[in-house]
PDB file of C-alpha atoms in Angstrom:
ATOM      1  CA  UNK A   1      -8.344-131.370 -45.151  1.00 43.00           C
ATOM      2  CA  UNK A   2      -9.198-129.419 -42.112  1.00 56.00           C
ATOM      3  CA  UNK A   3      -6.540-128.559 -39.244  1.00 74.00           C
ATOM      4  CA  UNK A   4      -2.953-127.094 -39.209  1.00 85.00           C
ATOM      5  CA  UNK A   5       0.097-128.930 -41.087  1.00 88.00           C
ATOM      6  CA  UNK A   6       2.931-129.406 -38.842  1.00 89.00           C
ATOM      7  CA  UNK A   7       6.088-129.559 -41.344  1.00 89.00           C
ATOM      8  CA  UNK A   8       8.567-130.624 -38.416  1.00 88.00           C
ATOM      9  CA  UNK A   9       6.226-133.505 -37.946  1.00 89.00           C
ATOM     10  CA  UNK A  10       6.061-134.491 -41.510  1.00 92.00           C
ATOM     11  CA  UNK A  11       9.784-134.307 -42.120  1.00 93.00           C
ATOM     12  CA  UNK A  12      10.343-136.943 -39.634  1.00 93.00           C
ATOM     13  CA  UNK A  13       8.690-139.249 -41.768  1.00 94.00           C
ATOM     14  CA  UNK A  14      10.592-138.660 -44.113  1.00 96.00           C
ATOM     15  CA  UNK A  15      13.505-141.599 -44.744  1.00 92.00           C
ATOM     16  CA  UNK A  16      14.788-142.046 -48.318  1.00 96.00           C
ATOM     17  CA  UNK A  17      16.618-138.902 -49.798  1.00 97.00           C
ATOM     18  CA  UNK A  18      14.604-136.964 -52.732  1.00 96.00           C
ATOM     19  CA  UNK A  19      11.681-138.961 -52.059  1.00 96.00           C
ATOM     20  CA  UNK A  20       9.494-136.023 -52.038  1.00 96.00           C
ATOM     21  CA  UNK A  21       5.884-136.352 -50.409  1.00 96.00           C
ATOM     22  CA  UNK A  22       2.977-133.577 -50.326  1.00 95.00           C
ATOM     23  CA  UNK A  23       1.803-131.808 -47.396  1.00 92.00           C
ATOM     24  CA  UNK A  24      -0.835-129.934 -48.912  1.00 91.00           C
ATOM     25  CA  UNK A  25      -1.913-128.100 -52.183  1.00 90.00           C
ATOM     26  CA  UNK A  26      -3.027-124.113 -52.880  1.00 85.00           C
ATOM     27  CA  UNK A  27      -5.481-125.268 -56.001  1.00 81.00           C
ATOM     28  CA  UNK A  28      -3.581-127.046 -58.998  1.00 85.00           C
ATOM     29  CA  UNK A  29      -0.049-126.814 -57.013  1.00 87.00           C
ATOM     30  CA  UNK A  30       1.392-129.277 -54.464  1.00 91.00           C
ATOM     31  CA  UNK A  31       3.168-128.297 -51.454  1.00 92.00           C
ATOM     32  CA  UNK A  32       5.852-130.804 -50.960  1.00 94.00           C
ATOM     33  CA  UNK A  33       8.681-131.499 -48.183  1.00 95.00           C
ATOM     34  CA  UNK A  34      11.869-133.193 -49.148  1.00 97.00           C
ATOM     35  CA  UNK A  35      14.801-134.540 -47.715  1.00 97.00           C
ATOM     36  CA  UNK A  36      17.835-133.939 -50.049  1.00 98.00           C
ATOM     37  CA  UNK A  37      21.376-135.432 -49.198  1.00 98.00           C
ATOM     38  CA  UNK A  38      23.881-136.264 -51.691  1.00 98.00           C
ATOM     39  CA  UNK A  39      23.225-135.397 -55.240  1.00 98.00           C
ATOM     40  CA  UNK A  40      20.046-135.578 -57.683  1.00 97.00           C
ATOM     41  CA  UNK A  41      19.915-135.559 -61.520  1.00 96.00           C
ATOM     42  CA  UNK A  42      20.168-133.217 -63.849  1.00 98.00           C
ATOM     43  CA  UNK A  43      16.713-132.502 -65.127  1.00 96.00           C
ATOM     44  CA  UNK A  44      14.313-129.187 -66.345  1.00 96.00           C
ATOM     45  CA  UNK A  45      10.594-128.803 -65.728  1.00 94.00           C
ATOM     46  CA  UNK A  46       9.815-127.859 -68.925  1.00 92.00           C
ATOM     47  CA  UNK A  47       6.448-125.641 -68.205  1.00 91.00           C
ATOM     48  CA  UNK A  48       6.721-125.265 -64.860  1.00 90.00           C
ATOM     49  CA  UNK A  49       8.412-123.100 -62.267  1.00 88.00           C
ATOM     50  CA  UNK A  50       9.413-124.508 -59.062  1.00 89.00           C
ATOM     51  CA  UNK A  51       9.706-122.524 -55.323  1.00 89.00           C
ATOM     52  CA  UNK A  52      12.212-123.612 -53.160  1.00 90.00           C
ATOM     53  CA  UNK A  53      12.434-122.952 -49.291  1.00 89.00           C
ATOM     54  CA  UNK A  54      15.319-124.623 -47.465  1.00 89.00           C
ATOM     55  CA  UNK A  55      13.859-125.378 -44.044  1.00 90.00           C
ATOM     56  CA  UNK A  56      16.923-127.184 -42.611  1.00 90.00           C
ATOM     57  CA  UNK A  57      20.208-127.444 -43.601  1.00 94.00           C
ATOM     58  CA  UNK A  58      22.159-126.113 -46.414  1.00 97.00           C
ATOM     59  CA  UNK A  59      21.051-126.708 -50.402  1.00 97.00           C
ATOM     60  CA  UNK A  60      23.146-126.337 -53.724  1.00 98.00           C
ATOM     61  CA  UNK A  61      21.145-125.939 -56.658  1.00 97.00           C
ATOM     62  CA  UNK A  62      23.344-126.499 -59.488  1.00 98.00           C
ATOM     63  CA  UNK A  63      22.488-124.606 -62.187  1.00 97.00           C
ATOM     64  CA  UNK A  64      24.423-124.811 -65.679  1.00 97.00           C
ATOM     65  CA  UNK A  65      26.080-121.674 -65.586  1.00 97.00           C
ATOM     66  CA  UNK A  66      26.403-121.397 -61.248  1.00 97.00           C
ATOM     67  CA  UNK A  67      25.657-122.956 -58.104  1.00 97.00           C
ATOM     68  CA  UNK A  68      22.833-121.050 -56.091  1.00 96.00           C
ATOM     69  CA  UNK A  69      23.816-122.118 -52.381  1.00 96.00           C
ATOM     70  CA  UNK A  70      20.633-121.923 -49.857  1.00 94.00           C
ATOM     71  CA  UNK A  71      20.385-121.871 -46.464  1.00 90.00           C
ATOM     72  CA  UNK A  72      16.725-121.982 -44.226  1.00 84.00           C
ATOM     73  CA  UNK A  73      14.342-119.422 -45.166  1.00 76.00           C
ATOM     74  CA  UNK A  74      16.357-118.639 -48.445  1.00 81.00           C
ATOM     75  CA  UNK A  75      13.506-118.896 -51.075  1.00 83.00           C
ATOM     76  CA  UNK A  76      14.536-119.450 -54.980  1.00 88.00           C
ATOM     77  CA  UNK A  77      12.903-120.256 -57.999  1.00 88.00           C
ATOM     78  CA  UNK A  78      13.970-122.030 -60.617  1.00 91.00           C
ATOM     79  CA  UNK A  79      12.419-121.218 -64.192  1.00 90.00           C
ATOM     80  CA  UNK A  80      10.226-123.229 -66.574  1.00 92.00           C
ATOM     81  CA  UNK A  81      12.652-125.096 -68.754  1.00 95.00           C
ATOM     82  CA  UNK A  82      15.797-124.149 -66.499  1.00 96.00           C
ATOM     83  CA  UNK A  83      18.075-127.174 -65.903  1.00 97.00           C
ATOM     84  CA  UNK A  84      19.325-127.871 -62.463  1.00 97.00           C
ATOM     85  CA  UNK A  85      20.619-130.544 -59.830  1.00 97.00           C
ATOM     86  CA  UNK A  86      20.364-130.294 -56.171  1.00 97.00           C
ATOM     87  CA  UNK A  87      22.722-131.486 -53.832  1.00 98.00           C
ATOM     88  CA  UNK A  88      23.235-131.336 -50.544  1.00 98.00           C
ATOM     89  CA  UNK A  89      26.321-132.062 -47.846  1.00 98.00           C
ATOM     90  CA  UNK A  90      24.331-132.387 -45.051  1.00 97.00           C
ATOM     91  CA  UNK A  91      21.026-133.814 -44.132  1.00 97.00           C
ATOM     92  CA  UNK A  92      19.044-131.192 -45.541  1.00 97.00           C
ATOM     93  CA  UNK A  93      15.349-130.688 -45.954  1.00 95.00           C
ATOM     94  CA  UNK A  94      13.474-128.095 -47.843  1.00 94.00           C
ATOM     95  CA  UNK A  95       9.659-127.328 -48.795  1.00 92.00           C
ATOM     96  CA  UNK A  96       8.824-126.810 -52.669  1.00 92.00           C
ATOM     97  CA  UNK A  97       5.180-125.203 -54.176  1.00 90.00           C
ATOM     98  CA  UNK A  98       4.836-126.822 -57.653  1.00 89.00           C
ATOM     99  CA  UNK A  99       2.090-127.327 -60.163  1.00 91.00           C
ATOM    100  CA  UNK A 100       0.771-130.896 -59.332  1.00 91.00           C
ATOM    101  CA  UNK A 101       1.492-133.783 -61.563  1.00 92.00           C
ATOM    102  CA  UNK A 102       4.959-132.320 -61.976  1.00 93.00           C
ATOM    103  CA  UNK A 103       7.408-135.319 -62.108  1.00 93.00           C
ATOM    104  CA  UNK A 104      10.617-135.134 -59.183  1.00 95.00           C
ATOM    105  CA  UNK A 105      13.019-135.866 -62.110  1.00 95.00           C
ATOM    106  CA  UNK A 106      11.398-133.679 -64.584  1.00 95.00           C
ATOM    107  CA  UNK A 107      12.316-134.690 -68.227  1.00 94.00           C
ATOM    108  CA  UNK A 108      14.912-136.731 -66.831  1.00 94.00           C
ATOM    109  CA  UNK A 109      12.836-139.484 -65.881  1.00 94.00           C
ATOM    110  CA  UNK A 110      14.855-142.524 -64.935  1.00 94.00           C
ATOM    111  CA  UNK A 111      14.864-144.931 -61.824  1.00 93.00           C
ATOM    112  CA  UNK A 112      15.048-141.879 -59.163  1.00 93.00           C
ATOM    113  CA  UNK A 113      11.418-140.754 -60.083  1.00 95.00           C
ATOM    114  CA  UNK A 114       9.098-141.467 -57.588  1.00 95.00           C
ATOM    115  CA  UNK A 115       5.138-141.125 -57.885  1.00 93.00           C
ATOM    116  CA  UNK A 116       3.303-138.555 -55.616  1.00 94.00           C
ATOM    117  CA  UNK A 117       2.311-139.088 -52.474  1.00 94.00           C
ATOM    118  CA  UNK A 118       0.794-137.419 -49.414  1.00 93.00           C
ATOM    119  CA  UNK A 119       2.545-138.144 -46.035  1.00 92.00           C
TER     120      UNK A 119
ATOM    121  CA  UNK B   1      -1.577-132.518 -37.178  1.00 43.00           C
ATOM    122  CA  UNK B   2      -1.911-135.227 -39.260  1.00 56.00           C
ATOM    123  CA  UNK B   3      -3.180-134.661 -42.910  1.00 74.00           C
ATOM    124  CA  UNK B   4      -2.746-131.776 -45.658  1.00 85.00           C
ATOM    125  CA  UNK B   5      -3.111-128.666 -45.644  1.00 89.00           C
ATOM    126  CA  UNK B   6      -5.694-127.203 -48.647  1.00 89.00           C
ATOM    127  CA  UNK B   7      -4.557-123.799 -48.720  1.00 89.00           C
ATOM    128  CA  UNK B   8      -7.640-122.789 -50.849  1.00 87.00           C
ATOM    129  CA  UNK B   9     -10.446-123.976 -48.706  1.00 89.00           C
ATOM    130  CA  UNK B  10      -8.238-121.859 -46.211  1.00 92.00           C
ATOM    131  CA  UNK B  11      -8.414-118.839 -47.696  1.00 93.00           C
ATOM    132  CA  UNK B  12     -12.258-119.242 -48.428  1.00 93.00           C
ATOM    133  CA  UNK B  13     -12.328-119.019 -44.375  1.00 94.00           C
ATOM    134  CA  UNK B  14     -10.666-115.495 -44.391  1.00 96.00           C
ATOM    135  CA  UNK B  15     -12.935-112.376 -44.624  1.00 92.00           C
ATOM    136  CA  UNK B  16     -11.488-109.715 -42.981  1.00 95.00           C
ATOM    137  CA  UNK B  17      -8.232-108.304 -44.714  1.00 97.00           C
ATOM    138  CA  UNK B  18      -5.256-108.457 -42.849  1.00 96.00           C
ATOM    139  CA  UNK B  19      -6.281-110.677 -40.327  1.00 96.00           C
ATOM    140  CA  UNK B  20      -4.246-113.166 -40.653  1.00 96.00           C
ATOM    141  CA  UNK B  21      -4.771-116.673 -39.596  1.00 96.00           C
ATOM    142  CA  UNK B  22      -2.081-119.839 -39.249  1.00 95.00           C
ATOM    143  CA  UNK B  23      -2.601-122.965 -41.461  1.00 92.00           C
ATOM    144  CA  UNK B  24       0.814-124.787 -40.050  1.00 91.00           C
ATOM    145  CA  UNK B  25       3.808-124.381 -38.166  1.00 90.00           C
ATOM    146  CA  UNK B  26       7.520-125.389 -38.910  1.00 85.00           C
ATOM    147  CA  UNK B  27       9.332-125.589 -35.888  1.00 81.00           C
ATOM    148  CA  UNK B  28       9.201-121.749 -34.409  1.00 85.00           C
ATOM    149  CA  UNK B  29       7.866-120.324 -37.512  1.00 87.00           C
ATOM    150  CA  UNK B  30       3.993-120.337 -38.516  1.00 90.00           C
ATOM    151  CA  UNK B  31       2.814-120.388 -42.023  1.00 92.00           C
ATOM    152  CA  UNK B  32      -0.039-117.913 -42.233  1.00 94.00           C
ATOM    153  CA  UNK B  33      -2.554-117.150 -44.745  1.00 95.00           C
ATOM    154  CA  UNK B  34      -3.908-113.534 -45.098  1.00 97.00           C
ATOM    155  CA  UNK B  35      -6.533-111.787 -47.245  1.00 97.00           C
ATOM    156  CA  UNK B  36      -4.499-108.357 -48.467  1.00 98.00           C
ATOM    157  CA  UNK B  37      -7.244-105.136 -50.066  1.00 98.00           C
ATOM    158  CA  UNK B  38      -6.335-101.774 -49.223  1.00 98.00           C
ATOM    159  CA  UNK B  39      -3.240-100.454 -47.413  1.00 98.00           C
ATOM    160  CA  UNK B  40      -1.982-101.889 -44.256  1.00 97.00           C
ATOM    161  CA  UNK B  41      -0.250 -99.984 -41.918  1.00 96.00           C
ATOM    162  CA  UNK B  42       3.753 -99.491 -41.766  1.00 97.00           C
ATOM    163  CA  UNK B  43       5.559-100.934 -39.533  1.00 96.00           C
ATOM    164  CA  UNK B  44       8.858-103.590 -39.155  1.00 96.00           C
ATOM    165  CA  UNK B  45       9.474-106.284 -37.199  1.00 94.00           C
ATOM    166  CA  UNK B  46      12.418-105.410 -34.749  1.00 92.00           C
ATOM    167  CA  UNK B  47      13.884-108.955 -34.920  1.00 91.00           C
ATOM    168  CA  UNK B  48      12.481-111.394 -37.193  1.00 90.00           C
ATOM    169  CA  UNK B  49      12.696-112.095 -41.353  1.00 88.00           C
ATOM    170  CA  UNK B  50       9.178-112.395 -42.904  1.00 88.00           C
ATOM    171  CA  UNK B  51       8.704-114.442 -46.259  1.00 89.00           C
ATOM    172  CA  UNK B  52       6.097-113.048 -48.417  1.00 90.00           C
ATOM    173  CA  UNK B  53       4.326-115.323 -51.389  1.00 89.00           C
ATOM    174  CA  UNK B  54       1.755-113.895 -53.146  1.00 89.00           C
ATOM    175  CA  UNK B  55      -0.839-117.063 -53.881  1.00 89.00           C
ATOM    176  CA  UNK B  56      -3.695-114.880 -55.652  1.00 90.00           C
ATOM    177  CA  UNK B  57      -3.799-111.051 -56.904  1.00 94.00           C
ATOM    178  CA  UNK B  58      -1.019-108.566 -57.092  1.00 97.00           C
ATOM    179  CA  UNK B  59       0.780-107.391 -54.031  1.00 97.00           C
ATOM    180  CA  UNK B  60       2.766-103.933 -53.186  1.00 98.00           C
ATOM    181  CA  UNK B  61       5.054-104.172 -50.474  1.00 97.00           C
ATOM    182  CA  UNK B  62       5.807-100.658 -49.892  1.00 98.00           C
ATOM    183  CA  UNK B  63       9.526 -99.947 -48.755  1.00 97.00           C
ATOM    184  CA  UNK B  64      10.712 -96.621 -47.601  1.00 97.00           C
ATOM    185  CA  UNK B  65      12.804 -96.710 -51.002  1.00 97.00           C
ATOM    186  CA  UNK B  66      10.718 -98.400 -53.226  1.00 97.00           C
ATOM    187  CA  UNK B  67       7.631-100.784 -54.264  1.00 97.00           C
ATOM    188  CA  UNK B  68       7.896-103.903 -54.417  1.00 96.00           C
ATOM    189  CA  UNK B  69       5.461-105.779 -56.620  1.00 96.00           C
ATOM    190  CA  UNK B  70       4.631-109.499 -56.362  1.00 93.00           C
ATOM    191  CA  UNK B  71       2.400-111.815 -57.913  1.00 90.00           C
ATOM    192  CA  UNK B  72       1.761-115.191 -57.686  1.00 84.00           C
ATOM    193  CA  UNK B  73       4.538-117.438 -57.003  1.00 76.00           C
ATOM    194  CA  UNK B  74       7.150-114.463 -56.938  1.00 81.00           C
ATOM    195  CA  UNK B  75       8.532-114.776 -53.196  1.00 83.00           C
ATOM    196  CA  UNK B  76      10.040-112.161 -51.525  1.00 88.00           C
ATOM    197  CA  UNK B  77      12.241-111.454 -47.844  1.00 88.00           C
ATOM    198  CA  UNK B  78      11.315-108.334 -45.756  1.00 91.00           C
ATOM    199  CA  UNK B  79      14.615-108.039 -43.707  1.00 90.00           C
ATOM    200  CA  UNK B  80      14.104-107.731 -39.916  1.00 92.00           C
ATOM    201  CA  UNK B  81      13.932-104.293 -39.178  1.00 95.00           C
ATOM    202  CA  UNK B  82      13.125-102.873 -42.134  1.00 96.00           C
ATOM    203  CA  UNK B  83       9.971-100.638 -42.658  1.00 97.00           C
ATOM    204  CA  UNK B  84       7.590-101.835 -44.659  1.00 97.00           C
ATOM    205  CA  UNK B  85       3.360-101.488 -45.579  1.00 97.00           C
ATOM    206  CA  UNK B  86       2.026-103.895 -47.786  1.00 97.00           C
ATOM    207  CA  UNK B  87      -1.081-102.800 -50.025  1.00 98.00           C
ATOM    208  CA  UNK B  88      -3.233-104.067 -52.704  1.00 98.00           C
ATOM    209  CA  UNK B  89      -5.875-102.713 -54.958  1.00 98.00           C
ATOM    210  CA  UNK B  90      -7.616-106.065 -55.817  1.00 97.00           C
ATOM    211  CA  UNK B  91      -8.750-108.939 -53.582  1.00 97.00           C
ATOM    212  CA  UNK B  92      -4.977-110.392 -52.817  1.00 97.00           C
ATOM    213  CA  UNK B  93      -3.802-113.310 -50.764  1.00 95.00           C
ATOM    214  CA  UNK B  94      -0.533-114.247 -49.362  1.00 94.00           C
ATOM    215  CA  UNK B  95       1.329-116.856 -47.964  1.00 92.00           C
ATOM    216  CA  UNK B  96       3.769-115.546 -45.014  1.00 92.00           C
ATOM    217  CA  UNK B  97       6.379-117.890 -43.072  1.00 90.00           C
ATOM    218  CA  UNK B  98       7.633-115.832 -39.862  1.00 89.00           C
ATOM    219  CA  UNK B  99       8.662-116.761 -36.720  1.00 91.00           C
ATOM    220  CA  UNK B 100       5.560-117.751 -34.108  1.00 91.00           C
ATOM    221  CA  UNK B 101       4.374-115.039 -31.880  1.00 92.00           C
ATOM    222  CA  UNK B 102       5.451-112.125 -35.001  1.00 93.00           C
ATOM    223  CA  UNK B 103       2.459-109.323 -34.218  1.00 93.00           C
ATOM    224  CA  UNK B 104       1.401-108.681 -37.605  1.00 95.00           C
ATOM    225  CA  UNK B 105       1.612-105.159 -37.051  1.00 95.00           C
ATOM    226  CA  UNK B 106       5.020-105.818 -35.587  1.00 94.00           C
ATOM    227  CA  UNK B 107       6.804-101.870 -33.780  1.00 94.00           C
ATOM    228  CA  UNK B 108       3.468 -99.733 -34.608  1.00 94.00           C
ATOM    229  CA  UNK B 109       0.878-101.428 -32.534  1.00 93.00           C
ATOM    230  CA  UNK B 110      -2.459 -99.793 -33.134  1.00 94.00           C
ATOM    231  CA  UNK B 111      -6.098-101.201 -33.731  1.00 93.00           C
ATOM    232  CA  UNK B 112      -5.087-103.538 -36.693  1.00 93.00           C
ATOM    233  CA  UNK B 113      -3.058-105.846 -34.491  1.00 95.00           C
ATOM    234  CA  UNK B 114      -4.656-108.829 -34.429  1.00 95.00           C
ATOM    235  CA  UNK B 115      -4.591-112.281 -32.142  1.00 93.00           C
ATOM    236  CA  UNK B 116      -2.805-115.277 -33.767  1.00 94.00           C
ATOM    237  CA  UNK B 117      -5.267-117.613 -34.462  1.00 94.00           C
ATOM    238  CA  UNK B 118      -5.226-121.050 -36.450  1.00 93.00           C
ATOM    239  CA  UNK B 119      -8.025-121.535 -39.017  1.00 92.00           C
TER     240      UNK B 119
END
């Protein structure tokens, strides 16, 4: 747990689109890096809020009434409950502070979930 | 570099306020952890964008046109350039993602400029 995360490191390892793998925790939340390239599911978190920070590339996060469009260093949240879809055009990779435990596809579920993991 | 990053047993490390300390790097940007009581001392960083997330306590970054008040979770942008003096009146920590080599006290100099160091 000791020593200094290096995030451009970690996103290399990082193959499989919205496969999203934690690079540390700040007490019950995760800090996770994703690459995101072509388009997720719909899903909510239904009690928990989600930070995004686009680190590379360019993000859409669909939301049901308008797309927010993020570029690096562009934080957004998205609200308990709030339904949304990312997508991205390009090979895009973003960090994300979440409660652990909370589930990539949210309520969605389906066969794009994928357990945590710590890269 | 390998491993995660427990940004609590960080912040246990951190005794003086405002002395802050990196915990990882992205690219030319360091993520930096720093304790926040009392008032700081204004200042603005000619060239480079600061992200501000508040991980514990209550947060005032003071513009020259208003407060800004953050708690945890609730990110905010100082714009390069523009003045700012962050205070707090409880025990307060912060997460901060600006580009490496950013003085903390950034035009004004002074005795509370502090070394980058990694913790």
């Amino acid at each position: 747990m000791d020593g200094v995360v290096d995030l451009a490191e970690k996103l290399r390892l990082l193959d499989e689109p919205f496969s999203p793998a934690i690079v540390g925790y700040y007490n019950d939340n995760k800090l996770v890096v994703a690459k995101v390239l072509g388009e997720f599911v719909w899903h909510a978190h239904e009690d928990t809020v989600a930070l995004f920070l686009v680190l590379e590339g360019r993000l859409t996060i669909q939301l049901r009434d308008r797309d927010v469009v993020l570029g690096p260093g562009e934080p957004f949240v998205v609200p308990a409950g709030v339904e949304h879809c990312p997508k991205a055009d390009e090979e895009t990779y973003v960090l994300l502070v979440e409660p652990r435990g909370t589930p990539n596809t949210g309520d969605a579920g389906g066969d794009r979930t994928r357990p945590e993991r710590e890269i």
